[in-house]
Amino acid sequence: MPSYQAPLRDFRFVMDEVLDYPRHYAQLPQAEEITPDVVSAILEEGARFTREVLLPLNQTGDEQGCRLEGGEVLTPSGFKEAYAQYVEGGWPSLSGDTAYHGQGLPTSLGMMLSEMVCSTNLAWGMYPGLSQGAADALRHHGSDEQKAQYLTKLNDGTWTGSMCLTEPQCGTDLGLIKTRARPDEAGGCLITGTKIFISAGEHDLAENIVHLVLAKLPDAPEGTKGISLFVVPKYLPDAEGEIGERNAVSCGALEHKMGIHGNATCVMNFDGARGYLVGEPHKGLTCMFTMMNVARIGVGIQGLGLMEVSFQNALAYARDRLQMRALSGTREADKPADSIISHPDVRRMLLTQKAFTEGGRMLVLHAAQLADRIEYATDATGCEAAETELGLLTPIVKAFLTEVGFEATNEGVQVFGGHGYIREWGMEQYVRDARITRLYEGTTGIQALDLLGRKVLMSQGEALKSFTRQIHKFCQAHEGNDAMAEFVTPLAKLNAEWGDLTMAVGMKAMQDREEVGAASFDYLMYAGYVTLAFFWARAAQAAHQALSGNPDDAAFYRAKLDTARFYYQRLLPRTRAHAEMIRAGGETLMSMQAEDFEHGFAI
Ligand SMILES: Cc1cc2nc3c(=O)[nH]c(=O)nc-3n(C[C@H](O)[C@H](O)[C@H](O)COP(=O)(O)OP(=O)(O)OC[C@H]3O[C@@H](n4cnc5c(N)ncnc54)[C@H](O)[C@@H]3O)c2cc1C
């Protein structure tokens, strides 16, 4: 069975030495409660819970999967008990609103816990993960009555949530939704339609499931402007707010899928189920975006968590496994061969995992600070700036971290050689589980369009400029610092090129809109590599600073510098290829007629 140690030392480094979390927390309204001791206690307890309770259920959950029996979904053994412990530990309410049974701790703390959950049992983690998104949508858009009814139960974990968007004919294009909502005389609506691929749509972990469902009212305009959001509970609340009558919503089937077997992916049938409008009619997509933005960062964290656990196990194996002698001569003379960590190519794979993981953690914890600032901002300007930056970074967190997350978990298999392909080691499960992260919550292609089209070009480059200005300031601040030149010189160059590439695509797009779609994937990857380079440069600077004080754990800081160098010299050059492909434009993609793709199939 794979092992896992929560990377608490790295959390501390990123929080205290790179992102100045102590100052960040001191500026939040809960400053007095979130002392360093409280933060440490939460992280340590989270580390214990995830390692001792969730990790042992990960492989068995994958093997057993979920079962549909008599309309009820049974989760793998131990999942229900683990959820009960999670609820008892107060974890669901960690960053929930205090007015509704929440503990009111910062969103960022919840995200750190989430990384540990994703490392140890992604499939299990999706059950509470979906509740979080549902709670956020209700908190921002629900009526006071809906908040009192549902938010309280979601926050204390008694009930869980689900997010019902997808239908057989519509995934990316939600304008094609067919599910209907017919107002009834009781003041609610009757919801009819079929949703597919609904994660945690039915299960046995909690007594009730709060479905947030997109549907169209009778007078709905065509397309995405005509979608409304409804809350549709599995059991309708009774007069006391506890579970009452069963609603007409049921799971018709479970999907058989590549990974996350322990999470139920359901076909959900709404047969005139009673639902209640959330927010305004026809404005459902805006409400859903609140939920989707939270979920998108959550999916980026899934990529991060899987990279971390895959790396930890690949590293342990590489130290242990003996094969061949090092090219430069014997390293471990007392053994029949050297451990494979001696070989440059194995180190390439391990360092790729390490650099993406630790770089990804800095990006996520930076995004988490922005989320805290939005949540607790006291001034409108500060909130708007944080919103703009988080809006820009969200598709990068979601899509870049899941793209490299898939690569890194694949490298984890490769380090194990043939043993990585064998199920008992657990490494292939990480690849299968990671694969979905590039698809749901908007595919990488859709995130890329969101980044380049909506976030960058539609804001006339303003959102990007304010982020690249931060990078520019950092580079300027370290100009003339010889120790930092190996980082800031290439970073400054790439930062300027990022602006040039944006301008070039923007100009082409004015002639032909297809140019945005043609450049978008490479643009997103380019943006991801440069963004991580910014955080790696900051980590290098923090490491230099720490080393100048002769710390006891100097090896930790030297390893940070080595990893930063590896990132700059062996991963960042990938920007060259992406820049070339962005500049190549869309002609080679669009010139071929759709029917000409198949030439060569038949003799
Ligand atoms: C295991 C699993 C769990 C899921 N959980 C949920 C859930 O809980 N709730 C929920 O509502 N949904 C869920 N989904 C659905 C998921 O979000 C969708 O599958 C995803 O958004 C893609 O939609 P689609 O599958 O219909 O693909 P399509 O939209 O048909 O896309 C197919 C391909 O075309 C590309 N494409 C489509 N349109 C464009 C465009 N305009 N420009 C460029 N490329 C484009 C896509 O990127 C993709 O590569 C889940 C799916 C799976 C497999």
XYZ file of C-alpha atoms in Angstrom, residues 131-594:
464
model
C -20.903 19.968 -0.389
C -18.468 22.849 -0.198
C -19.408 24.083 -3.680
C -23.140 23.731 -2.959
C -22.740 25.612 0.327
C -20.902 28.450 -1.408
C -23.587 28.811 -4.085
C -26.339 28.921 -1.437
C -24.419 31.314 0.783
C -24.009 33.805 -2.042
C -27.305 33.394 -3.845
C -29.772 31.580 -1.580
C -32.615 33.264 0.322
C -32.331 33.607 4.121
C -34.747 30.721 4.455
C -32.680 28.506 2.128
C -29.520 29.382 4.019
C -31.089 28.573 7.377
C -32.453 25.311 6.014
C -29.661 23.932 3.867
C -26.458 25.760 4.724
C -26.623 24.707 8.342
C -26.931 21.043 7.394
C -24.219 21.270 4.738
C -21.853 23.013 7.127
C -22.265 20.482 9.894
C -21.947 17.642 7.378
C -25.310 16.002 8.197
C -26.309 16.541 4.572
C -24.045 16.624 1.505
C -24.353 18.440 -1.821
C -24.223 17.686 -5.504
C -23.948 19.752 -8.628
C -26.285 18.737 -11.469
C -25.402 20.442 -14.747
C -24.512 17.823 -17.335
C -27.087 16.079 -19.543
C -26.536 13.539 -22.320
C -26.650 16.200 -25.055
C -24.892 18.958 -23.104
C -21.636 19.162 -21.224
C -19.573 22.171 -22.185
C -22.530 23.924 -23.799
C -25.018 24.393 -20.989
C -27.294 26.378 -23.296
C -28.503 22.985 -24.596
C -30.048 21.983 -21.260
C -33.424 20.222 -21.575
C -34.366 19.755 -17.895
C -37.552 21.710 -17.229
C -38.883 23.496 -14.158
C -42.651 23.964 -13.977
C -43.877 26.366 -11.280
C -46.504 24.783 -9.035
C -49.169 26.309 -6.824
C -47.152 25.617 -3.648
C -44.604 28.289 -4.605
C -41.875 25.927 -5.785
C -41.242 24.169 -9.084
C -41.476 20.632 -10.335
C -38.222 19.584 -11.981
C -38.211 17.027 -14.775
C -35.222 15.753 -16.720
C -32.158 13.528 -16.680
C -28.713 14.553 -15.550
C -25.663 12.399 -16.193
C -22.190 12.092 -14.672
C -23.343 13.498 -11.330
C -20.592 12.999 -8.764
C -21.908 12.084 -5.312
C -25.449 12.246 -6.724
C -26.480 9.319 -4.527
C -24.631 7.571 -1.694
C -24.948 6.246 1.832
C -22.641 8.640 3.677
C -25.187 11.218 4.789
C -28.914 11.234 5.574
C -29.807 13.716 2.830
C -28.365 15.076 -0.419
C -28.911 18.664 -1.532
C -28.846 18.742 -5.326
C -28.220 22.055 -7.037
C -29.801 21.655 -10.427
C -29.766 23.728 -13.601
C -33.113 23.747 -15.423
C -35.217 25.974 -17.651
C -38.438 27.729 -16.642
C -41.318 27.776 -19.181
C -40.668 31.386 -20.251
C -36.885 30.901 -20.495
C -35.005 32.658 -23.272
C -32.968 30.388 -25.572
C -29.385 29.386 -24.692
C -27.383 30.097 -21.557
C -29.422 33.224 -20.742
C -32.416 31.029 -19.975
C -30.957 28.780 -17.277
C -32.142 28.891 -13.677
C -30.722 27.236 -10.562
C -32.811 25.147 -8.187
C -32.189 23.469 -4.888
C -33.686 19.978 -4.998
C -33.235 17.902 -1.826
C -33.377 14.105 -1.902
C -35.643 14.303 1.185
C -37.806 17.400 1.544
C -37.274 19.098 4.900
C -40.187 18.742 7.347
C -41.592 21.522 9.555
C -38.638 21.156 11.963
C -36.114 21.313 9.121
C -35.261 17.621 9.458
C -35.640 15.040 6.707
C -39.249 14.496 5.686
C -40.949 13.174 2.577
C -38.845 11.504 -0.163
C -38.551 13.730 -3.245
C -38.981 12.406 -6.805
C -35.278 12.295 -7.561
C -33.405 9.025 -7.934
C -30.252 7.444 -9.228
C -31.013 5.449 -12.388
C -27.523 4.032 -12.947
C -23.877 4.297 -11.993
C -21.210 4.964 -14.606
C -18.362 2.428 -14.964
C -15.268 4.501 -15.330
C -11.481 4.707 -15.581
C -10.722 5.992 -12.071
C -12.179 7.514 -8.870
C -14.090 4.251 -8.461
C -14.978 5.021 -4.854
C -16.956 8.067 -5.934
C -20.440 7.460 -7.275
C -20.891 8.978 -10.742
C -24.663 8.870 -11.174
C -27.347 9.172 -13.794
C -29.944 11.217 -11.891
C -33.608 11.173 -12.826
C -35.783 14.091 -11.785
C -39.389 12.999 -12.191
C -41.335 16.076 -11.202
C -39.083 16.546 -8.180
C -39.885 19.501 -5.958
C -37.283 22.220 -6.307
C -36.878 25.813 -5.174
C -35.406 28.631 -7.224
C -32.015 29.919 -6.029
C -31.384 33.547 -6.953
C -33.281 35.146 -9.806
C -35.038 33.350 -12.660
C -32.808 32.823 -15.733
C -29.709 33.894 -13.778
C -28.732 30.377 -12.778
C -25.450 30.369 -14.574
C -24.152 33.289 -12.522
C -25.035 31.372 -9.344
C -23.514 28.209 -10.718
C -20.290 30.065 -11.487
C -19.843 30.723 -7.770
C -19.968 26.988 -7.270
C -17.863 26.221 -10.304
C -15.096 28.672 -9.389
C -14.721 27.055 -5.985
C -14.837 23.651 -7.630
C -12.262 24.600 -10.265
C -9.687 25.532 -7.665
C -10.674 22.337 -5.858
C -9.886 20.309 -8.985
C -6.495 22.025 -9.303
C -5.863 20.932 -5.715
C -6.791 17.368 -6.736
C -3.984 17.500 -9.315
C -1.622 18.821 -6.644
C -2.577 16.220 -4.034
C -2.092 13.344 -6.460
C 1.310 14.642 -7.560
C 2.462 14.853 -3.942
C 1.533 11.289 -3.006
C 2.830 9.875 -6.281
C 6.125 11.688 -5.748
C 6.506 10.494 -2.159
C 6.082 6.873 -3.174
C 8.247 7.125 -6.287
C 11.000 8.649 -4.173
C 10.845 5.874 -1.569
C 10.961 3.248 -4.322
C 13.847 4.939 -6.139
C 15.922 4.880 -2.945
C 15.164 1.234 -2.372
C 15.198 -0.371 -5.794
C 18.622 -1.609 -6.918
C 19.337 -1.808 -10.640
C 22.639 -1.441 -12.487
C 25.607 0.614 -11.424
C 25.792 4.395 -11.760
C 27.330 5.471 -15.085
C 30.256 7.104 -13.286
C 31.061 3.959 -11.255
C 29.809 2.057 -8.208
C 28.031 4.155 -5.566
C 26.862 1.495 -3.112
C 29.645 -1.068 -3.039
C 28.042 -3.096 -0.244
C 25.025 -3.819 -2.448
C 24.688 -5.918 -5.612
C 23.693 -2.811 -7.582
C 23.114 0.894 -6.996
C 19.722 2.273 -6.110
C 17.950 3.695 -9.130
C 17.994 7.198 -7.653
C 21.649 7.261 -8.805
C 20.571 7.369 -12.435
C 20.124 10.778 -14.077
C 16.957 9.773 -15.901
C 15.260 8.594 -12.705
C 16.263 11.875 -11.067
C 14.759 13.727 -14.017
C 11.422 12.049 -13.321
C 11.569 12.590 -9.559
C 12.594 16.219 -9.902
C 9.839 16.824 -12.452
C 7.352 15.546 -9.877
C 8.922 17.523 -7.052
C 9.171 20.789 -9.000
C 5.577 20.667 -10.214
C 4.272 19.660 -6.795
C 6.080 22.244 -4.695
C 5.585 24.930 -7.354
C 1.904 24.021 -7.581
C 1.565 24.283 -3.800
C 2.875 27.859 -3.852
C 0.417 28.759 -6.594
C -2.512 27.176 -4.749
C -1.641 28.810 -1.432
C -1.319 32.160 -3.194
C -4.757 31.633 -4.793
C -6.023 30.693 -1.321
C -4.843 34.050 0.059
C -6.757 35.811 -2.721
C -9.852 33.784 -1.830
C -9.475 34.854 1.828
C -9.087 38.483 0.797
C -12.241 38.342 -1.314
C -14.127 36.670 1.493
C -13.135 39.081 4.233
C -12.252 42.284 2.352
C -13.163 45.473 4.121
C -12.403 47.754 1.178
C -14.009 47.424 -2.237
C -10.835 48.202 -4.216
C -8.824 45.483 -2.477
C -11.609 43.002 -3.047
C -11.914 43.864 -6.725
C -8.162 43.511 -7.276
C -8.155 40.109 -5.555
C -11.177 39.014 -7.604
C -9.519 40.024 -10.862
C -6.316 38.203 -9.991
C -8.085 35.074 -8.780
C -10.221 35.131 -11.927
C -7.045 35.135 -14.016
C -5.337 32.437 -11.974
C -8.326 30.071 -11.611
C -8.057 28.496 -15.115
C -4.285 28.172 -14.581
C -4.763 26.467 -11.200
C -7.435 24.180 -12.637
C -5.975 23.260 -15.998
C -2.206 23.661 -15.651
C -2.017 21.803 -12.346
C -4.141 18.956 -13.675
C -2.192 18.720 -16.952
C 1.136 18.546 -15.124
C -0.542 16.487 -12.393
C -1.301 13.833 -14.966
C 2.263 13.994 -16.290
C 3.725 13.774 -12.785
C 1.600 10.789 -11.736
C 2.584 9.078 -14.991
C 6.245 9.669 -14.147
C 5.473 8.079 -10.774
C 4.531 4.866 -12.593
C 7.657 5.118 -14.755
C 9.962 5.333 -11.737
C 8.518 1.996 -10.568
C 9.214 0.400 -13.974
C 6.930 -2.566 -14.669
C 5.923 -2.653 -11.011
C 4.247 0.717 -11.500
C 1.847 -0.940 -13.913
C 0.874 -3.590 -11.371
C -2.118 -2.633 -9.254
C -0.839 -3.673 -5.838
C 1.711 -0.836 -5.740
C -1.051 1.738 -6.130
C 0.841 3.935 -8.585
C -1.377 3.253 -11.600
C -4.435 4.259 -9.580
C -3.028 7.764 -9.265
C -2.802 8.050 -13.050
C -6.363 6.765 -13.532
C -7.661 9.043 -10.790
C -5.742 12.033 -12.156
C -7.130 11.576 -15.666
C -10.587 12.916 -14.816
C -9.181 16.147 -13.392
C -8.339 17.348 -16.915
C -11.957 16.795 -17.938
C -14.532 17.744 -15.340
C -15.312 21.254 -14.192
C -14.554 22.346 -17.737
C -11.960 20.571 -19.842
C -8.476 21.987 -20.292
C -9.588 23.314 -23.690
C -12.415 25.247 -22.059
C -10.204 26.597 -19.261
C -7.751 27.740 -21.921
C -10.498 29.630 -23.766
C -11.622 31.142 -20.468
C -8.076 32.331 -19.715
C -7.197 33.787 -23.089
C -10.627 34.822 -24.318
C -12.500 36.005 -21.228
C -9.901 36.776 -18.612
C -7.152 38.254 -20.785
C -8.483 39.599 -24.087
C -11.939 40.670 -22.911
C -10.342 42.755 -20.131
C -8.099 44.366 -22.811
C -5.173 42.661 -21.088
C -5.768 44.582 -17.811
C -6.020 41.487 -15.580
C -2.839 40.080 -17.077
C -1.016 43.390 -16.813
C -1.660 43.686 -13.110
C -0.272 40.165 -12.576
C 2.775 40.631 -14.836
C 3.388 43.946 -13.025
C 3.883 41.945 -9.810
C 6.397 39.718 -11.570
C 8.123 42.759 -13.035
C 8.386 44.394 -9.599
C 9.869 41.225 -8.125
C 12.465 41.036 -10.905
C 13.318 44.719 -10.480
C 13.691 44.325 -6.736
C 16.312 41.613 -7.285
C 18.118 43.208 -10.195
C 21.810 43.350 -9.413
C 21.517 40.525 -6.874
C 24.013 38.037 -8.339
C 22.585 35.099 -6.412
C 19.156 35.664 -7.946
C 20.303 36.434 -11.510
C 19.832 32.827 -12.662
C 16.137 33.223 -11.847
C 15.187 36.821 -12.400
C 16.960 37.271 -15.743
C 14.993 34.526 -17.544
C 11.832 35.372 -15.599
C 11.934 39.035 -16.658
C 12.422 37.972 -20.280
C 9.498 35.545 -20.207
C 7.314 38.059 -18.446
C 7.872 40.567 -21.238
C 7.329 37.865 -23.854
C 4.001 36.918 -22.215
C 2.758 40.438 -22.970
C 4.104 40.310 -26.540
C 2.467 36.962 -27.241
C -0.829 38.250 -25.873
C -0.638 41.286 -28.101
C 0.200 39.141 -31.141
C -2.770 36.806 -30.555
C -5.052 39.763 -29.816
C -4.110 41.407 -33.135
C -4.714 38.208 -35.097
C -7.997 37.640 -33.294
C -9.277 40.999 -34.506
C -9.098 39.579 -38.043
C -10.200 36.057 -37.210
C -11.839 34.887 -33.950
C -10.623 31.309 -34.533
C -7.113 32.518 -33.673
C -8.103 32.654 -29.988
C -9.086 28.983 -29.979
C -6.007 28.059 -32.000
C -3.633 29.669 -29.491
C -5.506 28.961 -26.272
C -4.085 25.606 -25.113
C -0.469 26.640 -25.696
C -1.198 30.012 -24.161
C -2.537 28.382 -21.006
C 0.483 26.091 -20.712
C 2.843 29.002 -21.341
C 1.048 31.032 -18.676
C 1.275 28.104 -16.247
C 5.024 27.649 -16.716
C 5.724 31.372 -16.259
C 3.441 31.613 -13.224
C 5.192 28.697 -11.539
C 8.556 30.253 -12.470
C 7.510 33.372 -10.542
C 6.788 31.284 -7.445
C 9.970 29.251 -7.834
C 11.990 32.479 -8.010
C 10.310 33.596 -4.778
C 11.105 30.253 -3.178
C 14.742 30.580 -4.276
C 14.928 34.024 -2.751
C 13.450 32.746 0.528
C 15.925 29.856 0.518
C 18.891 32.194 -0.035
C 17.697 34.362 2.789
C 17.306 31.409 5.149
C 20.717 29.981 4.227
C 22.407 33.280 4.996
C 21.413 32.705 8.632
C 23.021 29.215 8.836
C 19.805 27.395 9.757
C 19.819 23.916 11.324
C 17.928 22.483 8.373
C 20.162 23.970 5.682
C 19.642 20.829 3.573
C 15.956 21.723 3.165
C 16.846 25.129 1.730
C 19.617 23.758 -0.493
C 17.102 21.278 -1.908
C 14.733 24.191 -2.598
C 17.452 25.956 -4.587
C 18.314 22.762 -6.467
C 14.664 22.211 -7.340
C 14.251 25.840 -8.423
C 17.291 25.433 -10.711
C 15.904 22.196 -12.099
C 12.586 23.935 -12.799
C 14.292 26.819 -14.572
C 16.701 24.718 -16.602
C 14.702 21.575 -17.377
C 11.016 22.499 -17.317
C 10.775 26.205 -18.103
C 12.362 25.741 -21.579
C 9.063 24.126 -22.565
C 7.797 27.705 -22.918
C 9.898 27.918 -26.109
C 7.785 25.261 -27.801
C 4.522 26.757 -26.550
C 5.548 30.245 -27.718
C 6.396 28.864 -31.181
C 3.060 27.104 -31.383
C 1.176 30.206 -30.267
C 2.950 32.212 -32.978
C 2.214 29.547 -35.605
C -1.421 30.682 -35.591
C -4.499 28.780 -36.619
C -4.009 28.186 -40.308
C -2.707 24.628 -40.092
C -5.568 23.782 -37.724
C -8.360 25.253 -39.782
C -7.371 24.884 -43.419
C -8.308 21.190 -43.729
C -11.975 20.485 -44.454
C -13.699 18.361 -41.779
